[in-house]
mmCIF file of C-alpha atoms and ligand atoms in Angstrom:
data_model
loop_
_atom_site.group_PDB
_atom_site.id
_atom_site.type_symbol
_atom_site.label_atom_id
_atom_site.label_comp_id
_atom_site.label_asym_id
_atom_site.label_seq_id
_atom_site.Cartn_x
_atom_site.Cartn_y
_atom_site.Cartn_z
ATOM 1 C CA MET A 1 16.841 18.493 -1.500
ATOM 2 C CA VAL A 2 14.441 19.858 1.304
ATOM 3 C CA HIS A 3 12.180 17.151 1.898
ATOM 4 C CA ILE A 4 8.843 18.591 2.758
ATOM 5 C CA LYS A 5 6.547 15.985 4.274
ATOM 6 C CA PRO A 6 3.915 15.409 1.743
ATOM 7 C CA VAL A 7 0.016 16.188 2.164
ATOM 8 C CA ILE A 8 -1.314 13.556 4.504
ATOM 9 C CA PRO A 9 -3.708 11.134 2.552
ATOM 10 C CA LYS A 10 -6.903 12.358 1.266
ATOM 11 C CA ASN A 11 -9.869 11.325 2.942
ATOM 12 C CA PHE A 12 -11.433 7.734 1.804
ATOM 13 C CA HIS A 13 -14.095 9.490 -0.431
ATOM 14 C CA ASP A 14 -11.201 10.375 -2.660
ATOM 15 C CA ARG A 15 -9.551 8.219 -5.282
ATOM 16 C CA VAL A 16 -5.933 7.655 -4.846
ATOM 17 C CA ILE A 17 -3.733 6.034 -7.537
ATOM 18 C CA ALA A 18 -0.521 4.566 -5.782
ATOM 19 C CA PRO A 19 1.942 2.765 -8.716
ATOM 20 C CA SER A 20 3.975 0.138 -7.421
ATOM 21 C CA LEU A 21 7.846 0.657 -7.728
ATOM 22 C CA LEU A 22 8.005 -3.266 -7.926
ATOM 23 C CA ALA A 23 7.198 -2.725 -11.683
ATOM 24 C CA ALA A 24 9.728 0.118 -12.294
ATOM 25 C CA ASP A 25 12.932 -0.242 -14.154
ATOM 26 C CA PHE A 26 15.265 -0.656 -10.776
ATOM 27 C CA SER A 27 18.261 0.644 -12.949
ATOM 28 C CA CYS A 28 16.806 4.045 -12.796
ATOM 29 C CA ILE A 29 14.531 4.553 -9.528
ATOM 30 C CA GLU A 30 14.905 8.078 -9.229
ATOM 31 C CA GLU A 31 13.566 9.049 -12.972
ATOM 32 C CA GLU A 32 11.077 6.290 -12.621
ATOM 33 C CA VAL A 33 9.653 7.906 -9.412
ATOM 34 C CA SER A 34 9.830 11.116 -11.216
ATOM 35 C CA ARG A 35 8.025 9.604 -14.254
ATOM 36 C CA ALA A 36 5.317 8.289 -12.144
ATOM 37 C CA ILE A 37 4.739 11.781 -10.615
ATOM 38 C CA HIS A 38 4.861 13.730 -13.983
ATOM 39 C CA ALA A 39 2.305 10.921 -15.133
ATOM 40 C CA GLY A 40 -0.070 11.639 -12.077
ATOM 41 C CA ALA A 41 0.685 9.436 -9.242
ATOM 42 C CA ASP A 42 -0.628 10.298 -6.019
ATOM 43 C CA TRP A 43 1.379 8.325 -3.935
ATOM 44 C CA MET A 44 4.325 5.627 -4.607
ATOM 45 C CA HIS A 45 3.757 1.916 -3.208
ATOM 46 C CA LEU A 46 6.723 0.457 -2.146
ATOM 47 C CA ASP A 47 6.747 -3.310 -1.777
ATOM 48 C CA VAL A 48 9.097 -4.827 0.484
ATOM 49 C CA MET A 49 9.528 -8.628 0.562
ATOM 50 C CA ASP A 50 11.904 -10.383 2.819
ATOM 51 C CA GLY A 51 11.670 -13.546 0.972
ATOM 52 C CA HIS A 52 10.300 -15.702 4.020
ATOM 53 C CA PHE A 53 6.706 -13.896 4.477
ATOM 54 C CA VAL A 54 6.606 -14.211 0.734
ATOM 55 C CA ASP A 55 8.597 -16.193 -1.667
ATOM 56 C CA ASN A 56 10.314 -13.386 -3.244
ATOM 57 C CA ILE A 57 13.090 -10.617 -2.128
ATOM 58 C CA SER A 58 12.665 -7.171 -3.318
ATOM 59 C CA PHE A 59 14.301 -4.213 -1.543
ATOM 60 C CA GLY A 60 14.631 -2.687 2.137
ATOM 61 C CA PRO A 61 15.115 0.756 3.749
ATOM 62 C CA ALA A 62 17.772 1.766 1.671
ATOM 63 C CA ILE A 63 15.432 1.868 -1.615
ATOM 64 C CA VAL A 64 12.875 3.798 0.690
ATOM 65 C CA GLN A 65 15.416 6.142 1.542
ATOM 66 C CA THR A 66 16.531 7.045 -2.088
ATOM 67 C CA VAL A 67 13.201 7.246 -3.157
ATOM 68 C CA HIS A 68 12.380 9.680 0.012
ATOM 69 C CA GLU A 69 15.410 11.767 -0.853
ATOM 70 C CA THR A 70 15.430 11.961 -4.498
ATOM 71 C CA ASN A 71 11.534 12.993 -5.032
ATOM 72 C CA ASP A 72 8.635 14.273 -3.258
ATOM 73 C CA ILE A 73 5.535 12.047 -3.185
ATOM 74 C CA TYR A 74 3.877 10.390 -0.194
ATOM 75 C CA LEU A 75 5.569 7.112 0.559
ATOM 76 C CA ASP A 76 3.117 4.049 0.829
ATOM 77 C CA VAL A 77 5.255 1.220 2.491
ATOM 78 C CA HIS A 78 3.882 -2.089 2.295
ATOM 79 C CA LEU A 79 5.895 -4.527 4.381
ATOM 80 C CA MET A 80 5.308 -7.976 2.894
ATOM 81 C CA ILE A 81 8.029 -9.253 5.751
ATOM 82 C CA SER A 82 7.497 -12.133 8.798
ATOM 83 C CA ARG A 83 9.139 -9.489 11.472
ATOM 84 C CA PRO A 84 7.766 -5.970 11.214
ATOM 85 C CA ASP A 85 8.297 -5.012 14.431
ATOM 86 C CA HIS A 86 12.122 -5.685 14.078
ATOM 87 C CA TYR A 87 12.563 -3.633 10.966
ATOM 88 C CA LEU A 88 9.982 -1.214 11.747
ATOM 89 C CA GLN A 89 12.262 1.650 13.228
ATOM 90 C CA ARG A 90 14.632 1.668 10.189
ATOM 91 C CA PHE A 91 11.384 2.097 8.024
ATOM 92 C CA ILE A 92 10.309 5.090 9.776
ATOM 93 C CA ALA A 93 13.933 6.509 9.544
ATOM 94 C CA ALA A 94 13.933 5.810 5.871
ATOM 95 C CA GLY A 95 10.972 8.423 5.374
ATOM 96 C CA SER A 96 8.176 6.285 4.984
ATOM 97 C CA ASP A 97 4.815 8.124 5.263
ATOM 98 C CA MET A 98 2.605 5.258 5.384
ATOM 99 C CA ILE A 99 3.593 1.901 6.813
ATOM 100 C CA THR A 100 1.488 -1.222 6.090
ATOM 101 C CA VAL A 101 1.995 -4.280 7.842
ATOM 102 C CA HIS A 102 0.405 -7.790 7.449
ATOM 103 C CA VAL A 103 -1.989 -9.299 10.083
ATOM 104 C CA GLU A 104 -0.531 -12.896 9.487
ATOM 105 C CA ALA A 105 3.156 -11.987 10.048
ATOM 106 C CA GLU A 106 4.479 -12.688 13.670
ATOM 107 C CA HIS A 107 4.202 -9.534 15.550
ATOM 108 C CA ASP A 108 2.042 -7.879 18.191
ATOM 109 C CA VAL A 109 -0.268 -6.173 15.761
ATOM 110 C CA ALA A 110 -1.891 -3.606 18.080
ATOM 111 C CA GLU A 111 1.695 -2.682 19.235
ATOM 112 C CA THR A 112 3.205 -2.554 15.907
ATOM 113 C CA LEU A 113 0.517 -0.318 14.804
ATOM 114 C CA ARG A 114 0.833 2.037 17.566
ATOM 115 C CA ARG A 115 4.560 2.459 17.199
ATOM 116 C CA ILE A 116 4.065 3.172 13.552
ATOM 117 C CA ARG A 117 1.798 5.929 14.698
ATOM 118 C CA GLU A 118 4.255 6.793 17.467
ATOM 119 C CA GLY A 119 6.960 7.229 14.536
ATOM 120 C CA GLY A 120 4.991 9.985 12.704
ATOM 121 C CA CYS A 121 3.786 7.415 10.130
ATOM 122 C CA GLU A 122 0.146 6.759 9.083
ATOM 123 C CA ALA A 123 -0.734 2.894 9.902
ATOM 124 C CA GLY A 124 -1.748 0.464 7.427
ATOM 125 C CA LEU A 125 -3.029 -3.160 8.111
ATOM 126 C CA ALA A 126 -3.163 -5.738 5.189
ATOM 127 C CA LEU A 127 -4.546 -9.218 4.874
ATOM 128 C CA ASN A 128 -4.044 -11.635 2.328
ATOM 129 C CA PRO A 129 -6.955 -13.060 -0.209
ATOM 130 C CA ALA A 130 -7.177 -16.037 2.141
ATOM 131 C CA THR A 131 -7.443 -14.307 5.575
ATOM 132 C CA PRO A 132 -10.937 -13.684 6.820
ATOM 133 C CA LEU A 133 -12.048 -10.098 7.864
ATOM 134 C CA SER A 134 -12.402 -11.436 11.318
ATOM 135 C CA ALA A 135 -8.735 -11.524 11.670
ATOM 136 C CA VAL A 136 -8.432 -7.349 10.915
ATOM 137 C CA GLU A 137 -11.663 -5.759 12.452
ATOM 138 C CA PRO A 138 -10.390 -5.789 15.674
ATOM 139 C CA PHE A 139 -7.959 -3.413 14.599
ATOM 140 C CA PHE A 140 -10.190 -1.108 12.799
ATOM 141 C CA ASP A 141 -10.288 1.795 15.273
ATOM 142 C CA GLN A 142 -6.489 1.663 15.043
ATOM 143 C CA ILE A 143 -5.824 2.106 11.479
ATOM 144 C CA ASP A 144 -5.405 4.739 8.657
ATOM 145 C CA LEU A 145 -5.688 2.142 5.807
ATOM 146 C CA LEU A 146 -6.708 -1.449 5.287
ATOM 147 C CA LEU A 147 -5.036 -3.260 2.440
ATOM 148 C CA CYS A 148 -7.283 -6.062 0.907
ATOM 149 C CA MET A 149 -4.694 -7.868 -1.014
ATOM 150 C CA THR A 150 -6.409 -8.813 -4.459
ATOM 151 C CA VAL A 151 -3.748 -11.275 -5.151
ATOM 152 C CA VAL A 152 -1.381 -13.613 -3.302
ATOM 153 C CA PRO A 153 1.713 -11.520 -2.083
ATOM 154 C CA GLY A 154 5.160 -11.979 -3.810
ATOM 155 C CA PHE A 155 4.646 -11.135 -6.946
ATOM 156 C CA GLY A 156 3.566 -8.156 -9.884
ATOM 157 C CA GLY A 157 1.654 -9.509 -12.877
ATOM 158 C CA GLN A 158 -0.549 -11.465 -11.386
ATOM 159 C CA ALA A 159 -4.231 -12.141 -12.041
ATOM 160 C CA PHE A 160 -6.839 -10.048 -10.173
ATOM 161 C CA MET A 161 -8.743 -12.573 -7.569
ATOM 162 C CA PRO A 162 -12.708 -11.485 -7.874
ATOM 163 C CA GLU A 163 -13.330 -13.163 -4.668
ATOM 164 C CA VAL A 164 -11.709 -10.640 -2.456
ATOM 165 C CA LEU A 165 -14.997 -7.894 -3.925
ATOM 166 C CA GLU A 166 -17.070 -9.124 -1.231
ATOM 167 C CA LYS A 167 -14.350 -8.648 1.613
ATOM 168 C CA ILE A 168 -14.070 -5.114 0.540
ATOM 169 C CA LYS A 169 -17.510 -4.449 0.724
ATOM 170 C CA THR A 170 -18.081 -5.991 4.175
ATOM 171 C CA ALA A 171 -15.369 -3.970 5.298
ATOM 172 C CA ALA A 172 -16.507 -0.526 4.050
ATOM 173 C CA LYS A 173 -19.882 -1.286 5.471
ATOM 174 C CA ILE A 174 -18.333 -1.978 8.851
ATOM 175 C CA ARG A 175 -15.853 1.143 8.603
ATOM 176 C CA ASP A 176 -19.127 3.236 7.703
ATOM 177 C CA GLY A 177 -21.174 1.726 10.233
ATOM 178 C CA LYS A 178 -18.824 2.476 13.009
ATOM 179 C CA GLY A 179 -17.997 5.968 11.992
ATOM 180 C CA LEU A 180 -14.676 5.171 11.201
ATOM 181 C CA THR A 181 -12.420 6.681 8.008
ATOM 182 C CA PHE A 182 -9.621 4.376 7.205
ATOM 183 C CA HIS A 183 -8.825 4.012 3.349
ATOM 184 C CA ILE A 184 -9.341 0.744 1.664
ATOM 185 C CA GLU A 185 -6.448 -0.076 -0.328
ATOM 186 C CA VAL A 186 -6.473 -2.805 -3.250
ATOM 187 C CA ASP A 187 -2.841 -4.303 -4.594
ATOM 188 C CA GLY A 188 -2.604 -6.946 -7.042
ATOM 189 C CA GLY A 189 -3.846 -7.182 -10.824
ATOM 190 C CA ILE A 190 -5.581 -3.846 -10.806
ATOM 191 C CA ASP A 191 -6.060 -1.921 -13.994
ATOM 192 C CA ALA A 192 -9.007 0.396 -15.251
ATOM 193 C CA VAL A 193 -11.333 -2.924 -15.607
ATOM 194 C CA THR A 194 -10.746 -4.470 -12.232
ATOM 195 C CA ALA A 195 -10.110 -0.903 -10.588
ATOM 196 C CA ALA A 196 -13.743 0.155 -11.426
ATOM 197 C CA ARG A 197 -14.991 -3.132 -9.370
ATOM 198 C CA CYS A 198 -12.784 -2.205 -6.620
ATOM 199 C CA TYR A 199 -14.261 1.144 -6.384
ATOM 200 C CA THR A 200 -17.759 -0.181 -6.798
ATOM 201 C CA ALA A 201 -17.065 -2.406 -3.618
ATOM 202 C CA GLY A 202 -15.686 0.447 -1.500
ATOM 203 C CA ALA A 203 -12.056 0.928 -2.341
ATOM 204 C CA ASN A 204 -10.645 4.134 -2.912
ATOM 205 C CA VAL A 205 -6.736 3.380 -2.883
ATOM 206 C CA MET A 206 -5.570 1.343 -6.294
ATOM 207 C CA VAL A 207 -2.097 0.123 -6.247
ATOM 208 C CA ALA A 208 -1.060 -0.593 -9.715
ATOM 209 C CA GLY A 209 2.366 -2.057 -10.881
ATOM 210 C CA SER A 210 2.124 -3.569 -14.125
ATOM 211 C CA SER A 211 -0.936 -1.575 -15.779
ATOM 212 C CA THR A 212 1.102 2.047 -14.761
ATOM 213 C CA PHE A 213 4.885 1.343 -14.796
ATOM 214 C CA ARG A 214 4.577 -1.076 -17.804
ATOM 215 C CA ALA A 215 1.954 1.006 -19.618
ATOM 216 C CA PRO A 216 2.911 2.512 -23.158
ATOM 217 C CA ASP A 217 1.802 5.749 -21.642
ATOM 218 C CA MET A 218 1.770 5.956 -17.953
ATOM 219 C CA ALA A 219 -0.162 9.086 -17.452
ATOM 220 C CA ILE A 220 -3.224 7.708 -19.976
ATOM 221 C CA ALA A 221 -2.889 4.517 -17.569
ATOM 222 C CA ILE A 222 -3.289 6.562 -14.332
ATOM 223 C CA ALA A 223 -5.847 8.572 -15.561
ATOM 224 C CA GLU A 224 -7.805 5.345 -16.946
ATOM 225 C CA ILE A 225 -7.520 4.105 -13.409
ATOM 226 C CA ARG A 226 -8.708 7.125 -11.846
ATOM 227 C CA ASN A 227 -11.722 7.501 -13.895
ATOM 228 C CA ALA A 228 -12.500 3.921 -13.894
HETATM 229 C C1 DX5 B 1 2.737 -8.460 -4.066
HETATM 230 C C2 DX5 B 1 2.900 -6.972 -4.984
HETATM 231 C C3 DX5 B 1 2.099 -6.917 -6.228
HETATM 232 C C4 DX5 B 1 2.317 -5.332 -6.971
HETATM 233 C C5 DX5 B 1 1.168 -5.298 -8.081
HETATM 234 O O1 DX5 B 1 2.662 -9.382 -4.501
HETATM 235 O O2 DX5 B 1 2.220 -6.088 -4.073
HETATM 236 O O3 DX5 B 1 0.604 -7.155 -5.894
HETATM 237 O O4 DX5 B 1 2.341 -4.295 -5.823
HETATM 238 O O5 DX5 B 1 1.547 -6.043 -8.879
HETATM 239 P P1 DX5 B 1 0.601 -5.612 -10.401
HETATM 240 O O6 DX5 B 1 -0.211 -4.336 -10.197
HETATM 241 O O7 DX5 B 1 1.746 -5.808 -11.592
HETATM 242 O O8 DX5 B 1 -0.327 -6.806 -10.274
HETATM 243 ZN ZN1 ZN B 2 1.810 -3.802 -2.290
#
Protein backbone atom coordinates (compact mmCIF):
# COMPACT_ATOMS: atom_id res chain seq x y z
CA MET A 1 0.00 0.00 0.00
CA VAL A 2 1.12 3.54 -0.60
CA HIS A 3 2.03 4.95 2.81
CA ILE A 4 1.23 8.58 3.24
CA LYS A 5 2.93 9.96 6.34
CA PRO A 6 0.07 10.33 8.83
CA VAL A 7 -0.96 13.73 10.02
CA ILE A 8 1.67 15.04 12.46
CA PRO A 9 0.56 15.02 16.11
CA LYS A 10 -2.28 17.30 17.09
CA ASN A 11 -1.33 20.11 19.46
CA PHE A 12 -1.03 19.47 23.16
CA HIS A 13 -4.49 20.90 23.83
CA ASP A 14 -6.00 18.01 21.85
CA ARG A 15 -6.77 14.69 23.48
CA VAL A 16 -4.99 11.80 21.75
CA ILE A 17 -5.81 8.11 22.32
CA ALA A 18 -2.94 5.70 21.58
CA PRO A 19 -3.84 2.02 22.11
CA SER A 20 -0.80 -0.10 22.97
CA LEU A 21 -0.14 -2.98 20.58
CA LEU A 22 1.32 -4.89 23.54
CA ALA A 23 -2.24 -5.81 24.55
CA ALA A 24 -3.30 -6.88 21.02
CA ASP A 25 -3.61 -10.41 19.62
CA PHE A 26 -0.15 -10.95 18.09
CA SER A 27 -1.48 -13.68 15.81
CA CYS A 28 -3.29 -11.09 13.67
CA ILE A 29 -1.50 -7.76 14.02
CA GLU A 30 -2.74 -6.26 10.76
CA GLU A 31 -6.39 -6.89 11.70
CA GLU A 32 -5.86 -5.71 15.29
CA VAL A 33 -4.40 -2.38 14.17
CA SER A 34 -7.20 -1.98 11.65
CA ARG A 35 -9.72 -2.73 14.43
CA ALA A 36 -8.16 -0.01 16.59
CA ILE A 37 -8.30 2.53 13.73
CA HIS A 38 -11.98 1.78 13.11
CA ALA A 39 -12.61 2.03 16.85
CA GLY A 40 -11.29 5.61 16.84
CA ALA A 41 -7.59 5.30 17.77
CA ASP A 42 -5.54 8.41 16.91
CA TRP A 43 -2.08 6.83 17.21
CA MET A 44 -0.77 3.28 17.58
CA HIS A 45 1.60 2.90 20.55
CA LEU A 46 4.31 0.30 19.97
CA ASP A 47 6.02 -0.92 23.15
CA VAL A 48 9.51 -2.15 22.25
CA MET A 49 11.23 -4.06 25.07
CA ASP A 50 14.75 -5.58 25.01
CA GLY A 51 14.69 -7.82 28.09
CA HIS A 52 17.51 -5.72 29.59
CA PHE A 53 16.20 -2.21 30.22
CA VAL A 54 12.96 -3.88 31.34
CA ASP A 55 12.41 -7.46 32.47
CA ASN A 56 10.44 -8.44 29.36
CA ILE A 57 10.97 -8.84 25.61
CA SER A 58 8.23 -7.74 23.20
CA PHE A 59 9.13 -7.00 19.56
CA GLY A 60 11.57 -5.06 17.34
CA PRO A 61 11.79 -3.04 14.10
CA ALA A 62 10.25 -5.85 12.00
CA ILE A 63 6.91 -5.46 13.76
CA VAL A 64 7.07 -1.68 13.43
CA GLN A 65 7.64 -2.19 9.70
CA THR A 66 4.72 -4.62 9.47
CA VAL A 67 2.35 -2.13 11.09
CA HIS A 68 3.76 0.67 8.93
CA GLU A 69 3.19 -1.30 5.73
CA THR A 70 -0.25 -2.71 6.50
CA ASN A 71 -2.07 0.23 8.10
CA ASP A 72 -2.11 4.00 7.91
CA ILE A 73 -1.87 5.35 11.46
CA TYR A 74 0.63 7.51 13.31
CA LEU A 75 3.21 5.16 14.89
CA ASP A 76 4.15 6.20 18.43
CA VAL A 77 7.17 3.98 19.15
CA HIS A 78 8.23 3.63 22.81
CA LEU A 79 11.77 2.23 23.12
CA MET A 80 12.16 0.52 26.49
CA ILE A 81 15.67 -0.55 25.52
CA SER A 82 19.11 0.10 27.04
CA ARG A 83 20.82 1.24 23.81
CA PRO A 84 18.29 3.33 21.81
CA ASP A 85 21.16 5.09 19.99
CA HIS A 86 22.48 1.75 18.70
CA TYR A 87 19.11 0.67 17.23
CA LEU A 88 17.73 4.09 16.28
CA GLN A 89 18.36 3.97 12.52
CA ARG A 90 16.51 0.63 12.24
CA PHE A 91 13.39 2.07 13.94
CA ILE A 92 13.50 5.15 11.74
CA ALA A 93 13.83 2.99 8.61
CA ALA A 94 10.97 0.74 9.82
CA GLY A 95 8.53 3.67 9.54
CA SER A 96 8.24 5.10 13.06
CA ASP A 97 6.61 8.54 13.25
CA MET A 98 7.34 9.36 16.93
CA ILE A 99 10.29 7.71 18.70
CA THR A 100 10.39 7.99 22.49
CA VAL A 101 13.54 7.02 24.41
CA HIS A 102 14.12 6.68 28.15
CA VAL A 103 16.28 9.20 30.01
CA GLU A 104 17.44 6.29 32.22
CA ALA A 105 18.92 4.34 29.25
CA GLU A 106 22.66 4.26 28.45
CA HIS A 107 23.00 6.97 25.79
CA ASP A 108 23.73 10.63 25.11
CA VAL A 109 20.13 11.85 25.42
CA ALA A 110 20.56 15.15 23.57
CA GLU A 111 22.39 13.42 20.72
CA THR A 112 19.73 10.71 20.42
CA LEU A 113 16.91 13.28 20.40
CA ARG A 114 18.76 15.25 17.73
CA ARG A 115 19.21 12.12 15.57
CA ILE A 116 15.52 11.19 15.90
CA ARG A 117 14.47 14.55 14.47
CA GLU A 118 17.24 14.44 11.88
CA GLY A 119 15.70 11.15 10.75
CA GLY A 120 12.37 12.90 10.14
CA CYS A 121 10.58 11.63 13.26
CA GLU A 122 9.10 13.45 16.23
CA ALA A 123 11.22 13.03 19.39
CA GLY A 124 9.87 11.84 22.74
CA LEU A 125 11.56 11.45 26.12
CA ALA A 126 10.26 9.05 28.79
CA LEU A 127 10.87 8.80 32.52
CA ASN A 128 9.95 6.04 34.95
CA PRO A 129 7.84 6.68 38.05
CA ALA A 130 10.91 6.76 40.32
CA THR A 131 12.85 9.21 38.12
CA PRO A 132 12.58 12.88 39.15
CA LEU A 133 11.51 15.53 36.66
CA SER A 134 14.91 17.20 37.11
CA ALA A 135 16.39 14.37 35.03
CA VAL A 136 14.40 15.39 31.92
CA GLU A 137 13.85 19.14 32.34
CA PRO A 138 17.15 20.05 30.60
CA PHE A 139 15.74 18.48 27.41
CA PHE A 140 12.32 20.14 27.42
CA ASP A 141 13.27 22.42 24.51
CA GLN A 142 14.40 19.43 22.39
CA ILE A 143 11.28 17.22 22.54
CA ASP A 144 7.87 16.91 20.93
CA LEU A 145 6.55 14.65 23.72
CA LEU A 146 7.24 13.85 27.38
CA LEU A 147 6.14 10.35 28.48
CA CYS A 148 5.46 10.13 32.21
CA MET A 149 5.26 6.38 32.93
CA THR A 150 2.38 5.64 35.28
CA VAL A 151 3.61 2.08 35.95
CA VAL A 152 7.06 0.53 36.24
CA PRO A 153 7.61 -0.43 32.59
CA GLY A 154 7.71 -4.01 31.35
CA PHE A 155 4.18 -5.36 31.46
CA GLY A 156 0.65 -4.40 30.54
CA GLY A 157 -2.21 -4.80 33.00
CA GLN A 158 -0.49 -3.16 35.99
CA ALA A 159 -2.14 -0.78 38.46
CA PHE A 160 -1.95 2.98 37.82
CA MET A 161 0.49 4.84 40.14
CA PRO A 162 -1.28 8.06 41.28
CA GLU A 163 1.92 9.52 42.74
CA VAL A 164 2.95 10.35 39.15
CA LEU A 165 0.14 12.94 38.88
CA GLU A 166 2.20 15.54 40.77
CA LYS A 167 5.04 15.09 38.27
CA ILE A 168 2.62 15.61 35.34
CA LYS A 169 1.26 18.80 36.91
CA THR A 170 4.77 20.21 37.42
CA ALA A 171 5.86 19.28 33.89
CA ALA A 172 2.82 21.02 32.38
CA LYS A 173 3.47 24.11 34.50
CA ILE A 174 7.12 24.33 33.46
CA ARG A 175 6.21 23.74 29.78
CA ASP A 176 3.53 26.43 29.77
CA GLY A 177 5.76 28.81 31.72
CA LYS A 178 8.47 28.46 29.08
CA GLY A 179 6.02 28.68 26.16
CA LEU A 180 6.98 25.18 24.98
CA THR A 181 4.53 22.95 23.14
CA PHE A 182 5.40 19.29 23.76
CA HIS A 183 2.68 16.68 24.39
CA ILE A 184 2.49 15.00 27.80
CA GLU A 185 1.78 11.28 27.44
CA VAL A 186 0.94 8.74 30.14
CA ASP A 187 1.34 4.98 29.84
CA GLY A 188 0.27 2.22 32.19
CA GLY A 189 -3.02 1.47 33.92
CA ILE A 190 -4.91 4.04 31.83
CA ASP A 191 -8.69 3.69 31.60
CA ALA A 192 -11.57 6.21 31.71
CA VAL A 193 -11.12 6.75 35.48
CA THR A 194 -7.35 7.23 35.54
CA ALA A 195 -7.40 9.15 32.26
CA ALA A 196 -9.68 11.79 33.81
CA ARG A 197 -7.11 12.36 36.57
CA CYS A 198 -4.28 12.58 34.02
CA TYR A 199 -6.13 15.09 31.83
CA THR A 200 -6.75 17.24 34.92
CA ALA A 201 -3.06 17.05 35.79
CA GLY A 202 -2.12 18.22 32.26
CA ALA A 203 -1.53 15.11 30.15
CA ASN A 204 -3.18 14.91 26.71
CA VAL A 205 -1.94 11.62 25.18
CA MET A 206 -3.38 8.46 26.74
CA VAL A 207 -1.64 5.14 26.07
CA ALA A 208 -4.05 2.33 26.87
CA GLY A 209 -3.45 -1.37 26.28
CA SER A 210 -5.67 -3.64 28.37
CA SER A 211 -8.51 -1.10 28.64
CA THR A 212 -8.87 -0.80 24.84
CA PHE A 213 -7.71 -3.94 23.01
CA ARG A 214 -9.25 -6.16 25.70
CA ALA A 215 -12.49 -4.24 26.14
CA PRO A 216 -15.77 -5.91 25.07
CA ASP A 217 -16.27 -2.95 22.70
CA MET A 218 -13.08 -1.12 21.72
CA ALA A 219 -14.89 1.88 20.23
CA ILE A 220 -16.84 2.48 23.44
CA ALA A 221 -13.66 2.08 25.50
CA ILE A 222 -11.78 4.62 23.38
CA ALA A 223 -14.70 7.07 23.46
CA GLU A 224 -14.94 6.75 27.26
CA ILE A 225 -11.23 7.54 27.62
CA ARG A 226 -11.49 10.44 25.18
CA ASN A 227 -14.47 11.94 27.01
CA ALA A 228 -13.25 11.14 30.54
C1 LIG B 1 5.04 -0.65 29.73
C2 LIG B 1 3.96 -0.69 28.71
C3 LIG B 1 2.54 -0.82 29.30
C4 LIG B 1 1.49 -0.79 28.21
C5 LIG B 1 0.15 -0.32 28.73
O1 LIG B 1 4.95 -1.57 30.66
O2 LIG B 1 4.07 0.51 28.04
O3 LIG B 1 2.37 0.22 30.20
O4 LIG B 1 1.82 0.08 27.24
O5 LIG B 1 -0.41 -1.36 29.38
P1 LIG B 1 -1.86 -1.25 30.10
O6 LIG B 1 -2.64 -0.18 29.40
O7 LIG B 1 -2.44 -2.62 29.89
O8 LIG B 1 -1.55 -0.91 31.52
ZN1 LIG C 1 4.61 2.35 26.23
